[in-house]
Short mmCIF file of C-alpha atoms in Angstrom, two decimals:
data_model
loop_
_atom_site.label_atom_id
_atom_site.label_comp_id
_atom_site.label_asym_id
_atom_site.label_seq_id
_atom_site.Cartn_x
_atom_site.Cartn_y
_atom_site.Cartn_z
CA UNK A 1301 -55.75 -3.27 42.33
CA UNK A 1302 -58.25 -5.84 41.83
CA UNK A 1303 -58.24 -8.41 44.62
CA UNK A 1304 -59.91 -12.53 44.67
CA UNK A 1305 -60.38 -14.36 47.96
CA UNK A 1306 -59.16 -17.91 48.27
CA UNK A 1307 -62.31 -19.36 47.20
CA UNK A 1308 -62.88 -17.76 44.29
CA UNK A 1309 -59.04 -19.23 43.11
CA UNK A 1310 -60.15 -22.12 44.14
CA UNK A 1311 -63.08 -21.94 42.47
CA UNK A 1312 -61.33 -20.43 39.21
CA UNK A 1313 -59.16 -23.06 39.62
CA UNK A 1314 -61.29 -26.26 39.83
CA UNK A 1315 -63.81 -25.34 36.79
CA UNK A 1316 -60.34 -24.39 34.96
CA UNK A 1317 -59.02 -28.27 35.57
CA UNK A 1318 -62.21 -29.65 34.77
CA UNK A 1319 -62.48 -27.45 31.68
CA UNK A 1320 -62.83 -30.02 28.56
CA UNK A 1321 -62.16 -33.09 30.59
CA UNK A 1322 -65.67 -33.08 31.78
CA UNK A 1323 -66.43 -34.42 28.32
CA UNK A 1324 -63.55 -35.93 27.08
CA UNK A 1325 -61.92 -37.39 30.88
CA UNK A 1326 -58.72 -38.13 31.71
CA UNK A 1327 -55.47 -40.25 30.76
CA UNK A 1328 -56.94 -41.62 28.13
CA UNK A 1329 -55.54 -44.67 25.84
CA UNK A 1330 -55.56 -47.29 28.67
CA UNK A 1331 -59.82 -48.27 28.66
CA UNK A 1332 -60.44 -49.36 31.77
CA UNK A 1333 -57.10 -47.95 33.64
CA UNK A 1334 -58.09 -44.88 32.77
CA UNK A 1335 -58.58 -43.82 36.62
CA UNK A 1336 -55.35 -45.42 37.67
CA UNK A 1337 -53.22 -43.07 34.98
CA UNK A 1338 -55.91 -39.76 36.81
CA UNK A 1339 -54.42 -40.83 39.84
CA UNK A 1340 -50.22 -41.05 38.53
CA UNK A 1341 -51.14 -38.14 36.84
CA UNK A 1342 -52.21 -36.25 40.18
CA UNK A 1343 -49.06 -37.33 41.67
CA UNK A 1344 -46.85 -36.54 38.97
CA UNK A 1345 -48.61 -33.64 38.86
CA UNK A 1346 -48.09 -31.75 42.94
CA UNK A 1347 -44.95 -31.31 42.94
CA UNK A 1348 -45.20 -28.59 39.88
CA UNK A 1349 -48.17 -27.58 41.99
CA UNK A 1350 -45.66 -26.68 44.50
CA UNK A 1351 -43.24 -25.01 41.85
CA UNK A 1352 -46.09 -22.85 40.95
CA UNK A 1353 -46.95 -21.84 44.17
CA UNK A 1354 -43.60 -21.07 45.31
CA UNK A 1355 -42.66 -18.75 41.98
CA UNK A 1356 -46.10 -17.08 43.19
CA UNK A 1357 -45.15 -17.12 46.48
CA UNK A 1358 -41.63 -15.17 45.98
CA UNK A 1359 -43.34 -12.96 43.60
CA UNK A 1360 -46.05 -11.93 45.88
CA UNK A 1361 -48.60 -9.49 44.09
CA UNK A 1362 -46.83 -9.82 40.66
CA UNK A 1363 -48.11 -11.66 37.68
CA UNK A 1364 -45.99 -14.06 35.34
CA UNK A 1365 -44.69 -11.24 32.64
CA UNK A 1366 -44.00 -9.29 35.63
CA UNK A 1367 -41.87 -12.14 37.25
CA UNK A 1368 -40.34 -12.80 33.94
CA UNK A 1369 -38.80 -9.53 33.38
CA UNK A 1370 -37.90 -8.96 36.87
CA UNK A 1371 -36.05 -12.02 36.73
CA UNK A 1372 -34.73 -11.92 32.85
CA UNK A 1373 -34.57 -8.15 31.77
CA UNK A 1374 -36.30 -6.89 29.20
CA UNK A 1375 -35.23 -8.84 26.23
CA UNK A 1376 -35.20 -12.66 27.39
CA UNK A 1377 -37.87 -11.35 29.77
CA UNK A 1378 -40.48 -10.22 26.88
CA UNK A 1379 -39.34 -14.17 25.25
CA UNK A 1380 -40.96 -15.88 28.11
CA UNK A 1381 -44.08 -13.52 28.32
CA UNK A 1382 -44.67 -13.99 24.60
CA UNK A 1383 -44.38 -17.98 24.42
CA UNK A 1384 -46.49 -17.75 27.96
CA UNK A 1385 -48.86 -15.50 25.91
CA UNK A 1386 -48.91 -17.90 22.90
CA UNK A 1387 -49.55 -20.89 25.02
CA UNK A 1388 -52.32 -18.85 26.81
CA UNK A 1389 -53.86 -17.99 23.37
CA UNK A 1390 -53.19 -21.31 22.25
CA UNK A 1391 -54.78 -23.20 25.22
CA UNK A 1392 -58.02 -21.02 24.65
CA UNK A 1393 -58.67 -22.08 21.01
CA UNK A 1394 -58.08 -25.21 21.76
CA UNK A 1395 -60.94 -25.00 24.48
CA UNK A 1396 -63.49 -22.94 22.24
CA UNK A 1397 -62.52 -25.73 19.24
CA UNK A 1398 -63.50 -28.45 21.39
CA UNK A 1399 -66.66 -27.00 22.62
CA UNK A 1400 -67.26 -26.33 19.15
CA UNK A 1401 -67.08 -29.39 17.83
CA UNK A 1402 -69.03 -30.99 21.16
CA UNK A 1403 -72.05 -28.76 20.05
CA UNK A 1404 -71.93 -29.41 16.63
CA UNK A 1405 -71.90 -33.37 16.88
CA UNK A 1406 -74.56 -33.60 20.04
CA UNK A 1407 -77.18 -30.95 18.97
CA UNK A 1408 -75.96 -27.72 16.44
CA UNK A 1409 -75.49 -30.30 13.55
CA UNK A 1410 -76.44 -28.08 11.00
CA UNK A 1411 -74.89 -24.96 12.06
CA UNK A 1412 -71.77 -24.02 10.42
CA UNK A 1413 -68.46 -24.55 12.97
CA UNK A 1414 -67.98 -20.73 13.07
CA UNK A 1415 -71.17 -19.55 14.21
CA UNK A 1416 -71.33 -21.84 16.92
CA UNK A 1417 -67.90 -20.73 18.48
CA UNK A 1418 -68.07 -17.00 17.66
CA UNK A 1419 -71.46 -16.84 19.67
CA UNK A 1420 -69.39 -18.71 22.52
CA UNK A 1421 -66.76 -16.41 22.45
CA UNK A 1422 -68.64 -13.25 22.89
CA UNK A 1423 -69.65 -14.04 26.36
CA UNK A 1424 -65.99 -15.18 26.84
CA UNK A 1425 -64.55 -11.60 25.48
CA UNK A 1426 -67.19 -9.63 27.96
CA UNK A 1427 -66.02 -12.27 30.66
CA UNK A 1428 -62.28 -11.17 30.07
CA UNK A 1429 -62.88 -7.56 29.44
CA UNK A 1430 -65.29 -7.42 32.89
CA UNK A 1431 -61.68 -8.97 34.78
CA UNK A 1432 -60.47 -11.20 37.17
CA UNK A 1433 -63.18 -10.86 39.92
CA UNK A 1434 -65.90 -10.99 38.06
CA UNK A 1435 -64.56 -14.51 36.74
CA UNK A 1436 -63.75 -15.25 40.20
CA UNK A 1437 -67.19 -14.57 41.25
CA UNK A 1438 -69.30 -16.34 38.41
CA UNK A 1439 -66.77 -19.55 39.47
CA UNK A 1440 -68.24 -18.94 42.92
CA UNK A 1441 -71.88 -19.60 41.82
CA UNK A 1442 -70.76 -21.47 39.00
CA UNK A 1443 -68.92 -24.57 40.36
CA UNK A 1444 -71.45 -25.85 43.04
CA UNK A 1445 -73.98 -26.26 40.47
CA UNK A 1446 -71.44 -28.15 38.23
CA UNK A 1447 -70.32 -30.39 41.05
CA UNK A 1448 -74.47 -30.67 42.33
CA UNK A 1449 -75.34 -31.63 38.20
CA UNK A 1450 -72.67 -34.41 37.89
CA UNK A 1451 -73.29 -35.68 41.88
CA UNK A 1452 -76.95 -36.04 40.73
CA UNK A 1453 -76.71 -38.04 36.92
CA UNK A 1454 -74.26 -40.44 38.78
CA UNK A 1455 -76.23 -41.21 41.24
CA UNK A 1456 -78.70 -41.51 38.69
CA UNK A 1457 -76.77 -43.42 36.40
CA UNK A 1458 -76.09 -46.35 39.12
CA UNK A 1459 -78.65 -48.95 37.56
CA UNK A 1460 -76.92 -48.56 34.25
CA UNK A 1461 -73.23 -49.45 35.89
CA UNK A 1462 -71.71 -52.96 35.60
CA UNK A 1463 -68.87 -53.26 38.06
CA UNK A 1464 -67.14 -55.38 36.58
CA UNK A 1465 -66.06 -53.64 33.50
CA UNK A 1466 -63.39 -52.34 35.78
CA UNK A 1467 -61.73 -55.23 35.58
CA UNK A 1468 -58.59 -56.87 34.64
CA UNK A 1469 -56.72 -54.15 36.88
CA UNK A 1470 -53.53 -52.91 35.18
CA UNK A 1471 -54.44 -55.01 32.22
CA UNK A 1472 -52.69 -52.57 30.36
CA UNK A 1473 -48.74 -52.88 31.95
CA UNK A 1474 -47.41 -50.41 34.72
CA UNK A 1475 -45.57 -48.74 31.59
CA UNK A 1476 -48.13 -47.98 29.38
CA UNK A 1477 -50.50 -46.51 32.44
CA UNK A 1478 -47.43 -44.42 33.86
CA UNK A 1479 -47.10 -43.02 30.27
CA UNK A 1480 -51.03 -42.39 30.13
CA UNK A 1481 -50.74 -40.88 33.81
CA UNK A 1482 -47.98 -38.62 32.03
CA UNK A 1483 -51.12 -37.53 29.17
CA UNK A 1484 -53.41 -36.74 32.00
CA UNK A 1485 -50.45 -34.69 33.97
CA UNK A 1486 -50.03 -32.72 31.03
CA UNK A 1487 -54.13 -32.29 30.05
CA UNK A 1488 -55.24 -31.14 31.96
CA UNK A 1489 -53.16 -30.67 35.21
CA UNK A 1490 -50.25 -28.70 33.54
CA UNK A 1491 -52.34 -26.50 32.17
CA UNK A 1492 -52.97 -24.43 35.25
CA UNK A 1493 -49.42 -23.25 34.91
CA UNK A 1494 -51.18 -20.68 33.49
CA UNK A 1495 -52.71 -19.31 36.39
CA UNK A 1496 -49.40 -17.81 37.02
CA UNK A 1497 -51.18 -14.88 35.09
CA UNK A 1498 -53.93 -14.78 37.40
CA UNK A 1499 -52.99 -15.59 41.08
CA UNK A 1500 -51.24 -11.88 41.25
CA UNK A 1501 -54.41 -10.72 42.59
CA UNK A 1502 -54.82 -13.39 45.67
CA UNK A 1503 -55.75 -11.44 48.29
CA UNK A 1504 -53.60 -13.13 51.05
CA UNK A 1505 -49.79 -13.44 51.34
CA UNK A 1506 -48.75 -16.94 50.77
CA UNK A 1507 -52.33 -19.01 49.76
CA UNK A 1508 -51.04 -19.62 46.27
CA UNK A 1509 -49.94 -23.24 47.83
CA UNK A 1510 -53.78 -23.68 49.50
CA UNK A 1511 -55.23 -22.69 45.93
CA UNK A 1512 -53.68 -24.92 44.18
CA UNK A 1513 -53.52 -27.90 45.75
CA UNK A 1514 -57.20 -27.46 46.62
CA UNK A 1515 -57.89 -26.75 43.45
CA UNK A 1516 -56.02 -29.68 41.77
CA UNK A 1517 -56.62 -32.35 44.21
CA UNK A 1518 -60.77 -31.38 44.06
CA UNK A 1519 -60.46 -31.41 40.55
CA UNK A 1520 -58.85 -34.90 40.13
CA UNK A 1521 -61.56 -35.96 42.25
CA UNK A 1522 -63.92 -35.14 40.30
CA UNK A 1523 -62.46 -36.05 37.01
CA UNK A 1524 -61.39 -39.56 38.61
CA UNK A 1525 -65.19 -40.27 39.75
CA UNK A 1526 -66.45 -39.32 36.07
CA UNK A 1527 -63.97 -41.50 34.55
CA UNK A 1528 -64.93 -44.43 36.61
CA UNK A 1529 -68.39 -44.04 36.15
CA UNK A 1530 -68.00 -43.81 32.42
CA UNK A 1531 -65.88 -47.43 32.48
CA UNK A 1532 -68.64 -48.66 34.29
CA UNK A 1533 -71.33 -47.27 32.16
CA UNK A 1534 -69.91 -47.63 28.60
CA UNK A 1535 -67.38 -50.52 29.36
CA UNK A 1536 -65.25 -51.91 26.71
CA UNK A 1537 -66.60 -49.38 23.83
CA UNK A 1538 -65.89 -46.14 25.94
CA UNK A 1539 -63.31 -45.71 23.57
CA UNK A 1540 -65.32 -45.60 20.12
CA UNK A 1541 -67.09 -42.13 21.68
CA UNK A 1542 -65.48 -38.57 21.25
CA UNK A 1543 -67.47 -37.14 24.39
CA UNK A 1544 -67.81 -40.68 26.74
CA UNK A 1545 -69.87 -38.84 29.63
CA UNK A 1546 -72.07 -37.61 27.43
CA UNK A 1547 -73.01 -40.98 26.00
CA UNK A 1548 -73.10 -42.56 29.52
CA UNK A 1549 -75.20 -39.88 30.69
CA UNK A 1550 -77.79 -40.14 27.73
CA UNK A 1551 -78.13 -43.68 28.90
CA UNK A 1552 -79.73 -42.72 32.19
CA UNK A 1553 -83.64 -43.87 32.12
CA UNK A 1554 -85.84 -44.20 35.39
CA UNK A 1555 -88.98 -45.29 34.33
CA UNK A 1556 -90.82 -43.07 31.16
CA UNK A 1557 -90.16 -39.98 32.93
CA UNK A 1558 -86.35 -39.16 33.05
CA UNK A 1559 -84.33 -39.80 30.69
CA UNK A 1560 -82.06 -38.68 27.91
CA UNK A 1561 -80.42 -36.59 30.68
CA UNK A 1562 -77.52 -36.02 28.53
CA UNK A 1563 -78.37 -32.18 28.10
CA UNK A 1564 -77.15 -31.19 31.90
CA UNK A 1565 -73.34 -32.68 31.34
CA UNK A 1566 -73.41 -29.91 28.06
CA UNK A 1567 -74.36 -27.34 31.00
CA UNK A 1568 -71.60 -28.26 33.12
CA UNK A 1569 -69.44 -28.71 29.81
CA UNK A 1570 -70.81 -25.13 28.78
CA UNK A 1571 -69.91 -23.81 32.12
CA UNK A 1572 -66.54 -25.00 32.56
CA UNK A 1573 -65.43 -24.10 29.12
CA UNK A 1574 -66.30 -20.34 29.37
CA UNK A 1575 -64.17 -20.21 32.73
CA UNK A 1576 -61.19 -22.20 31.05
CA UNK A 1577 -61.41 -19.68 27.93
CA UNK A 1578 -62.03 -16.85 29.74
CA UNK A 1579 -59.27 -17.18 31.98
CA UNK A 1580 -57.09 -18.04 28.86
CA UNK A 1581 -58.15 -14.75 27.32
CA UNK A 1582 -57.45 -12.67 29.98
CA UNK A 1583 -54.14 -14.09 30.27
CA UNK A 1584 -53.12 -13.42 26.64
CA UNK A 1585 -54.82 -9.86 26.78
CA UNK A 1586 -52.70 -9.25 29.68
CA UNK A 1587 -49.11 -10.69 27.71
CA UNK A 1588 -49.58 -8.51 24.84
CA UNK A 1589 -50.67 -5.33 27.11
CA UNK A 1590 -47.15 -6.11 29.05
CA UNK A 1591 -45.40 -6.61 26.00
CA UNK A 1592 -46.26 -3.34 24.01
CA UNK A 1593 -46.52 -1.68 27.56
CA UNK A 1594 -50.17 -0.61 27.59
CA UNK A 1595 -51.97 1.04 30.28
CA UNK A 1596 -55.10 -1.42 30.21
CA UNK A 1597 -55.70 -4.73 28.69
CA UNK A 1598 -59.44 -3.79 28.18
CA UNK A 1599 -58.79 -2.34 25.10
CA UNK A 1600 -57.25 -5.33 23.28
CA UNK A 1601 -59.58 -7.90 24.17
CA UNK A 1602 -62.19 -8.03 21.92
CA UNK A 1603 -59.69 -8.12 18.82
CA UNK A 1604 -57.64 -11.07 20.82
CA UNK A 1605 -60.87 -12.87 21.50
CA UNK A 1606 -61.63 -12.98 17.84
CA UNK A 1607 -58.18 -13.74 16.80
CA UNK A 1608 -58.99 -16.85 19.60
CA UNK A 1609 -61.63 -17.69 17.83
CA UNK A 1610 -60.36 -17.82 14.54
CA UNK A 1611 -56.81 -19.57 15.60
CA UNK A 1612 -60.12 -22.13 17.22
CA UNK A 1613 -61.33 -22.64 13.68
CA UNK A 1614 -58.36 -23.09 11.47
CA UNK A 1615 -56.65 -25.24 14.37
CA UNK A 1616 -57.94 -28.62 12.29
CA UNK A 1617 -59.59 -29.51 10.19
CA UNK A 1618 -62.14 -32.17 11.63
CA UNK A 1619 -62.83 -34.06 14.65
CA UNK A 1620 -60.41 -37.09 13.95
CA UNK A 1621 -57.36 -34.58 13.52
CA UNK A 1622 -58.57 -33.08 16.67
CA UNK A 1623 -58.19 -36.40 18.82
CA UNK A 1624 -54.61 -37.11 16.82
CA UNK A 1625 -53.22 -33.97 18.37
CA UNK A 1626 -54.45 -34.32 22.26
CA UNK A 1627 -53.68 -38.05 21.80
CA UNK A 1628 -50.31 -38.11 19.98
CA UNK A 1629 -48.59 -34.83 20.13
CA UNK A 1630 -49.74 -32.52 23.13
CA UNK A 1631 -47.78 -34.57 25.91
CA UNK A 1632 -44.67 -33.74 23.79
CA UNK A 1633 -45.85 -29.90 22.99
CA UNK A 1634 -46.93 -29.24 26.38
CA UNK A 1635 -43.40 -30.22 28.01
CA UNK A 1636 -41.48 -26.60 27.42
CA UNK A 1637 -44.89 -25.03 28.85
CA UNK A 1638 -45.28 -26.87 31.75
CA UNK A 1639 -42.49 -28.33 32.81
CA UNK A 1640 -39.04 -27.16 31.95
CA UNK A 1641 -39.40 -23.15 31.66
CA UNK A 1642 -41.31 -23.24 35.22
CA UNK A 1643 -38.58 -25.39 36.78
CA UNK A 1644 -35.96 -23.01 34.83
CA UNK A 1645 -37.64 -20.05 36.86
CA UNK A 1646 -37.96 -21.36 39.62
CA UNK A 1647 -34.50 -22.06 39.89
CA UNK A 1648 -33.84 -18.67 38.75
CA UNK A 1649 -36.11 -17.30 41.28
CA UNK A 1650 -34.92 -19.09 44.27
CA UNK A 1651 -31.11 -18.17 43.46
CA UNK A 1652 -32.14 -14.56 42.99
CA UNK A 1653 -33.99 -14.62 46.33
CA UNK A 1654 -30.93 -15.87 48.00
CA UNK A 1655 -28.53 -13.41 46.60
CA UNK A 1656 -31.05 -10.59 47.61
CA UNK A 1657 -31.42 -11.59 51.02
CA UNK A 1658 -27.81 -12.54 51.62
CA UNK A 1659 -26.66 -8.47 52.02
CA UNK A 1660 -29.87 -7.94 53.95
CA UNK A 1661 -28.28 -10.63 56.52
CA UNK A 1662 -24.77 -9.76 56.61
CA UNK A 1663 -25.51 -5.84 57.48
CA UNK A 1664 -28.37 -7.12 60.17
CA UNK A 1665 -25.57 -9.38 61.45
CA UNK A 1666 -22.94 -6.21 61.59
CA UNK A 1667 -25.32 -4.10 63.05
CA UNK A 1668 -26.11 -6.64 65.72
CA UNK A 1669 -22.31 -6.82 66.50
CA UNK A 1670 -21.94 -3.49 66.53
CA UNK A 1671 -24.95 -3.09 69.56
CA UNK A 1672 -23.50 -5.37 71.21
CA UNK B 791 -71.21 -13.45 4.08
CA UNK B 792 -68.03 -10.92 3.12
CA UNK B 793 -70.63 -8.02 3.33
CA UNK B 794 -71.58 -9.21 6.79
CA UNK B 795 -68.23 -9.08 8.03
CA UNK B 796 -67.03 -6.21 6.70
CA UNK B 797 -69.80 -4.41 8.44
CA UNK B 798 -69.19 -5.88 11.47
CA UNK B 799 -65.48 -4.44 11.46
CA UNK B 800 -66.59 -1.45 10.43
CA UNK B 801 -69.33 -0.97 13.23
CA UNK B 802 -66.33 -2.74 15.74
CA UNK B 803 -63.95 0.05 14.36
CA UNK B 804 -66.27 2.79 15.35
CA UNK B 805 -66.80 1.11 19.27
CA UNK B 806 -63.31 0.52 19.65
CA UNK B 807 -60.50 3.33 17.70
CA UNK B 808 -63.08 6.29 18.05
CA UNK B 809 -62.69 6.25 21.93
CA UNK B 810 -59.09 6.04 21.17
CA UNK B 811 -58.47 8.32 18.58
CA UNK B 812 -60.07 10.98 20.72
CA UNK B 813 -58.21 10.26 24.23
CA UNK B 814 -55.25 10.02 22.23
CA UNK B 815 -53.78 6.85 23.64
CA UNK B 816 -51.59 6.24 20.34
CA UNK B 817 -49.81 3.10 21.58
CA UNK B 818 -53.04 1.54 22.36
CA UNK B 819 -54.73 2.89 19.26
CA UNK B 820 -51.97 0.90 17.22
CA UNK B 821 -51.84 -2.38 18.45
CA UNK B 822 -55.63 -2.88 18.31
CA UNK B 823 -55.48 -1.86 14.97
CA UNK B 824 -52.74 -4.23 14.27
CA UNK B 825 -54.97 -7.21 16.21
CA UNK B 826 -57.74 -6.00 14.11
CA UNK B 827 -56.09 -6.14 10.99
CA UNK B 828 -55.16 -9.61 11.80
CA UNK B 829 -58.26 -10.30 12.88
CA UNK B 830 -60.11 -9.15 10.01
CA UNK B 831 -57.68 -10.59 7.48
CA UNK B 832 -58.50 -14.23 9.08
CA UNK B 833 -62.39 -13.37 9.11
CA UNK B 834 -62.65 -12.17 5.37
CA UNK B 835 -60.42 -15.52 3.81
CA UNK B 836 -62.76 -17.62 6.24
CA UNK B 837 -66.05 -15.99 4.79
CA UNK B 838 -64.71 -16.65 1.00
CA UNK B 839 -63.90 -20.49 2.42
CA UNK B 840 -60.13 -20.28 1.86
CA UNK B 841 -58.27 -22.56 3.93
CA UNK B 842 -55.91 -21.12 6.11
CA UNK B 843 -52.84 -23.05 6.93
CA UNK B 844 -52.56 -24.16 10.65
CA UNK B 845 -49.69 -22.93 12.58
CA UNK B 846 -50.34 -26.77 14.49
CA UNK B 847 -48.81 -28.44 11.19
CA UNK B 848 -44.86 -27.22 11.89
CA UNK B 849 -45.00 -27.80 15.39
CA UNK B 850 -46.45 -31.75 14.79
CA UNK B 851 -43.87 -32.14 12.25
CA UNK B 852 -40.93 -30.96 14.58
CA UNK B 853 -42.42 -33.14 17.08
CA UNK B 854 -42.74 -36.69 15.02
CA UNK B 855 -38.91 -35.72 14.17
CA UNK B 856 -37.87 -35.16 17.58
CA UNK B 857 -39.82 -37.85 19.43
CA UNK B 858 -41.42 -40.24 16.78
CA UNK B 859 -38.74 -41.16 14.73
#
């Protein structure tokens, strides 16, 4: 069985959260309390981090189909796996769309929507059909040059920064932020409730709770600092931009020498998005293999990766409709997903364990009496 | 454009259900075909520019009527 160490997860993990946030940030709606609703949505956000974990945890070695039938039989079982499979499938369009449309509007203006994500998505089908580790190990080389690239334009960027656009804290009301914090909980946080597909193969007993609190919390970090330095960069009119780093980044100039800098946020953008879709691939290849009962998921992914890519293009129909839905309607869509079929298994799960260790006790109790 | 991806299926098809047809791994052999089928079906209406409902449009309607009344 194929294994990953803890820093690969964690690595998986941390270019997963980052994923289309690098672009787009976090809890958005609230301008310049943006970084308060990253933070409530970090909190809101560990202890499902801690649900996960501990459905992992009792279901050491086993992926989420797996855990789903165990704990369901076969018919409600094969319900989960398939809305876990949609949501999987679903998460990865949604990925490829928005890295389709980034491209398009900063540099492929010309080339047709299609073409753009159907290149993307080969090295994202190769990426799910290689497996696990080989994700785990790209992440590995991947994510210090994503965290060194964004270090480096901030630092950079500091002469464009006005502190002060920061200000009025919580000029937006404690209600509206806690609702925004909710939006950033839910996009991108929630989302890793799909590594539940992909933490089977942790190679130690009981680091799913190290994975992904590491994982979240260094995430958050990094999506907090980005989202501060784009208030401080863009201000008032961060807002009017679809991508704000990339606009605060293409604002960097020292001297005649560097600037436009812009193009290294669309590597780390690039970068983070094959990880997030390639994960989300390999999950749904895995769902349907469980479902039909195939021996290997290899043989499905290139078809699923297409169907991916063409759920990616008929998803919306332009950029505007695109911002409605993560804006507006995700929070509420993402609730069953994240939220109440976890906690409903993990209730499940932790009954389940009790009853199954209960007769394990009572005949180690009777056989201690009967020693004695 | 149609040719192109009919081609491309057809070039897919031999890479993918020859390897299958000859190991005789029948379950596997049928639901890539039916993914490819799919697949394919999607591909050829986007090459003649047909728009394709999307399957977001009943789930934002059940939403504004659940939540945003």
């Amino acid at each position: 069985m194929v294994k990953i160490t803890d820093k690969e997860a964690i690595c998986i993990a941390v270019l997963f959260l980052l994923g289309s946030n690098i672009v787009i940030g976090s809890g958005l709606d609230v301008k310049n309390d943006n970084w308060i609703a990253g933070i409530l949505g970090l909190i809101y956000f560990i202890p499902f981090a801690l649900i996960y974990a501990r459905i992992q945890v009792l279901h050491e070695g086993r992926d989420l189909p797996e855990i789903a039938e165990l704990l369901f039989g076969k018919v409600f079982g094969a319900v989960i796996i398939a809305i876990y499979t949609w949501y999987s499938l679903h998460v990865g369009a949604l990925v490829l769309r928005n890295f389709g449309e980034f491209v398009k509007i900063t540099s492929l203006t010309e080339t047709p929507l299609i073409v753009i994500m159907l290149s993307f998505s080969i090295i994202i089908i190769v990426a799910a059909r290689l497996g696990i580790e080989v994700i785990g190990r790209i992440s590995t080389y991947a994510l210090p040059v994503v965290i060194l690239i964004l270090i480096l334009m901030e630092v950079l960027s500091i002469s464009q920064m006005n502190f002060n656009y920061i200000k009025p804290y919580f000029a937006h009301g404690l209600p509206k932020i806690a609702r925004a914090g909710f939006s950033a909980f839910t996009f991108p946080f929630g989302e890793s409730v799909i590594f539940l597909g992909i933490f089977y193969s942790l190679k130690k007993r009981g680091s799913a709770y190290k994975v992904f609190l590491t994982g979240v919390i260094t995430a958050s970090i990094v999506l907090i600092t980005l989202t501060l330095v784009n208030t401080f960069i863009l201000g008032p009119v961060k807002d009017d931009f679809y991508f704000p780093s990339y606009s605060s980044f293409s604002r960097i100039q020292l001297g005649n020498f560097l600037q436009r800098m812009e193009g290294t946020i669309s590597v780390s953008y690039a970068i983070t998005c094959f990880i997030k879709a390639s994960v989300c691939l390999f999950v749904t290849c895995k769902g349907i293999s469980y479902i039909f009962k195939l021996t290997d998921y290899r043989f499905i992914t290139i078809q699923t990766g297409l169907v991916m890519t063409y759920l990616a293009f008929i998803l919306y129909e332009n950029t505007v409709e695109m911002e409605n839905w993560v804006l507006n309607i995700y929070d509420y869509y993402a609730i069953p997903f994240q939220v109440i079929i976890p906690l409903f298994i993990w209730v499940w799960a932790e009954i389940k364990n009790r009853i199954s260790k209960n007769p394990k006790e009572k005949t180690a109790n009777y056989q201690s009496e009967e020693t004695q | 454009m149609c040719i192109i991806v009919i081609l491309s299926y057809v070039v897919l098809g031999i890479y993918e259900f020859v390897p299958l047809y000859k190991e005789k791994r029948w379950k596997e052999f049928y639901v890539n075909l039916g993914l490819s089928l799919i697949s394919f079906t999607l591909a050829f209406l986007i090459s003649f520019n047909v728009k394709i409902p999307s399957p977001l449009k009943p789930i934002e309607l059940i939403i504004y009527s659940l939540f945003m009344k």
